[in-house]
Amino acid sequence: MAIQQISVFLENRAGQLAEITAVLAAEYIDMRAIHIAETSDYGVLRIIVDQPQRAATVLLEHGFVLSMTPVLAVVVPDEPGALAKVLAVLAKEQMDVEYMYSVFGQVNSRACMIFRVGDIEKLSAILTAAGMAPASGAELGIQS
């Protein structure tokens, strides 16, 4: 149930994020989630979009450097302690989380988190066994 995340490498200069979002907007590509990480030399924009392959093609055509990475979307109840329960299951199974971030809005009135781990299939199996099945791309409005 992995979905594709696009990671775009950014120069540390004003306006580059505006350029990327304008390119996506002009092509009617809708963002579902966004996360920005930075170092002193560059930034990494991580996005989940409704049309990942098309978005990657368009961004490459505009000269952006990117990679595509499988991630897992996990729906959690929108209540105190729900994310802690998910993370406790991962900790018990010695599953290291490289990074995570949230999705815009909610999925069926529940919060949704994006997880990047070393073994997506293992994470999916662990969560499914714990009754916390991952969200599908369709649930997030993502085209295959």
Coordinates of C-alpha atoms in Angstrom, one line a residue, residues 3-138:
I3 CA 2.3 5.7 -2.1
Q4 CA 4.8 7.8 -3.9
Q5 CA 6.4 10.8 -2.3
I6 CA 8.2 13.4 -4.4
S7 CA 11.3 14.9 -2.9
V8 CA 12.5 18.1 -4.6
F9 CA 15.9 19.5 -3.8
L10 CA 15.8 23.2 -3.2
E11 CA 18.4 25.9 -3.4
N12 CA 18.3 28.1 -0.3
R13 CA 17.0 31.2 -2.1
A14 CA 13.8 33.2 -1.9
G15 CA 11.0 32.2 -4.3
Q16 CA 11.9 28.7 -5.1
L17 CA 9.0 27.2 -3.2
A18 CA 6.7 29.6 -4.9
E19 CA 8.0 28.5 -8.3
I20 CA 7.4 24.8 -7.6
T21 CA 3.9 25.4 -6.3
A22 CA 3.1 27.6 -9.3
V23 CA 4.3 24.9 -11.7
L24 CA 2.0 22.3 -10.0
A25 CA -0.9 24.7 -9.9
A26 CA -0.6 25.6 -13.6
E27 CA -0.9 21.8 -14.3
Y28 CA -3.9 21.4 -11.9
I29 CA -1.9 19.0 -9.7
D30 CA -3.2 19.0 -6.1
M31 CA -1.0 18.6 -3.1
R32 CA -2.2 16.3 -0.4
A33 CA 0.8 16.8 2.0
I34 CA 3.9 18.9 2.2
H35 CA 7.0 18.8 4.4
I36 CA 10.2 20.9 4.2
A37 CA 13.5 20.0 5.7
E38 CA 16.5 22.2 5.5
T39 CA 20.3 22.3 6.0
S40 CA 22.6 25.3 5.7
D41 CA 23.2 24.5 2.0
Y42 CA 19.9 23.2 0.6
G43 CA 16.3 22.2 1.4
V44 CA 14.3 19.2 0.6
L45 CA 10.6 19.6 -0.2
R46 CA 8.6 16.4 0.3
I47 CA 5.2 16.3 -1.3
I48 CA 2.4 13.9 -1.8
V49 CA 0.2 14.9 -4.8
D50 CA -2.8 13.5 -6.5
Q51 CA -0.9 12.7 -9.7
P52 CA 2.6 11.7 -8.7
Q53 CA 4.0 10.5 -12.0
R54 CA 2.7 13.6 -13.9
A55 CA 4.0 15.9 -11.2
A56 CA 7.4 14.4 -11.3
T57 CA 7.5 14.7 -15.1
V58 CA 6.4 18.4 -15.0
L59 CA 8.9 19.3 -12.3
L60 CA 11.7 17.6 -14.2
E61 CA 10.7 19.5 -17.4
H62 CA 11.1 22.7 -15.4
G63 CA 14.6 21.8 -14.3
F64 CA 14.0 20.7 -10.7
V65 CA 16.0 17.9 -9.2
L66 CA 13.9 15.3 -7.5
S67 CA 13.5 11.7 -6.4
M68 CA 10.5 9.5 -5.8
T69 CA 10.3 7.5 -2.6
P70 CA 7.7 5.0 -1.3
V71 CA 6.0 6.0 1.9
L72 CA 3.1 4.7 3.9
A73 CA 0.0 6.7 4.9
V74 CA -1.4 5.7 8.2
V75 CA -4.9 6.9 9.3
V76 CA -5.2 7.5 13.1
P77 CA -8.2 8.6 15.1
D78 CA -8.3 12.3 15.6
E79 CA -8.1 12.1 19.4
P80 CA -5.4 12.4 22.1
G81 CA -3.0 9.5 22.3
A82 CA -3.9 8.0 18.9
L83 CA -0.5 8.7 17.3
A84 CA 1.2 7.5 20.5
K85 CA -0.5 4.1 20.1
V86 CA 0.8 3.8 16.5
L87 CA 4.3 4.8 17.5
A88 CA 4.2 2.3 20.5
V89 CA 3.5 -0.5 18.1
L90 CA 6.4 0.5 15.9
A91 CA 8.7 0.8 18.9
K92 CA 7.7 -2.6 20.2
E93 CA 8.6 -4.1 16.8
Q94 CA 11.9 -2.2 16.7
M95 CA 10.7 -0.3 13.6
D96 CA 12.7 2.9 13.1
V97 CA 10.9 5.9 11.7
E98 CA 13.2 8.0 9.4
Y99 CA 10.7 10.8 9.3
M100 CA 6.9 11.5 9.3
Y101 CA 4.5 14.3 8.6
S102 CA 0.8 14.9 8.3
V103 CA -1.6 15.0 5.4
F104 CA -3.7 18.1 4.7
G105 CA -7.2 17.7 6.1
Q106 CA -8.6 14.4 7.2
V107 CA -9.4 11.0 5.8
N108 CA -12.9 9.9 6.8
S109 CA -12.9 12.3 9.8
R110 CA -9.5 10.9 11.0
A111 CA -6.0 12.3 10.9
C112 CA -3.5 10.8 8.5
M113 CA 0.3 10.6 8.9
I114 CA 2.9 9.9 6.2
F115 CA 5.7 7.5 7.4
R116 CA 9.1 6.9 5.8
V117 CA 10.8 3.7 7.1
G118 CA 13.4 1.4 5.7
D119 CA 10.9 -1.4 5.0
I120 CA 7.4 -0.2 3.9
E121 CA 6.1 -3.8 3.5
K122 CA 7.1 -4.7 7.1
L123 CA 5.5 -1.5 8.5
S124 CA 2.3 -2.3 6.6
A125 CA 2.2 -5.8 8.0
I126 CA 2.9 -4.7 11.5
L127 CA 0.2 -2.1 11.5
T128 CA -2.3 -4.4 9.8
A129 CA -1.6 -7.0 12.5
A130 CA -2.2 -4.4 15.1
G131 CA -5.6 -3.4 13.6
M132 CA -4.2 -0.2 12.2
A133 CA -4.4 -0.8 8.4
P134 CA -2.6 1.8 6.2
A135 CA -4.6 4.1 4.0
S136 CA -4.7 3.5 0.3
G137 CA -3.7 6.1 -2.3
A138 CA -7.4 6.1 -3.4

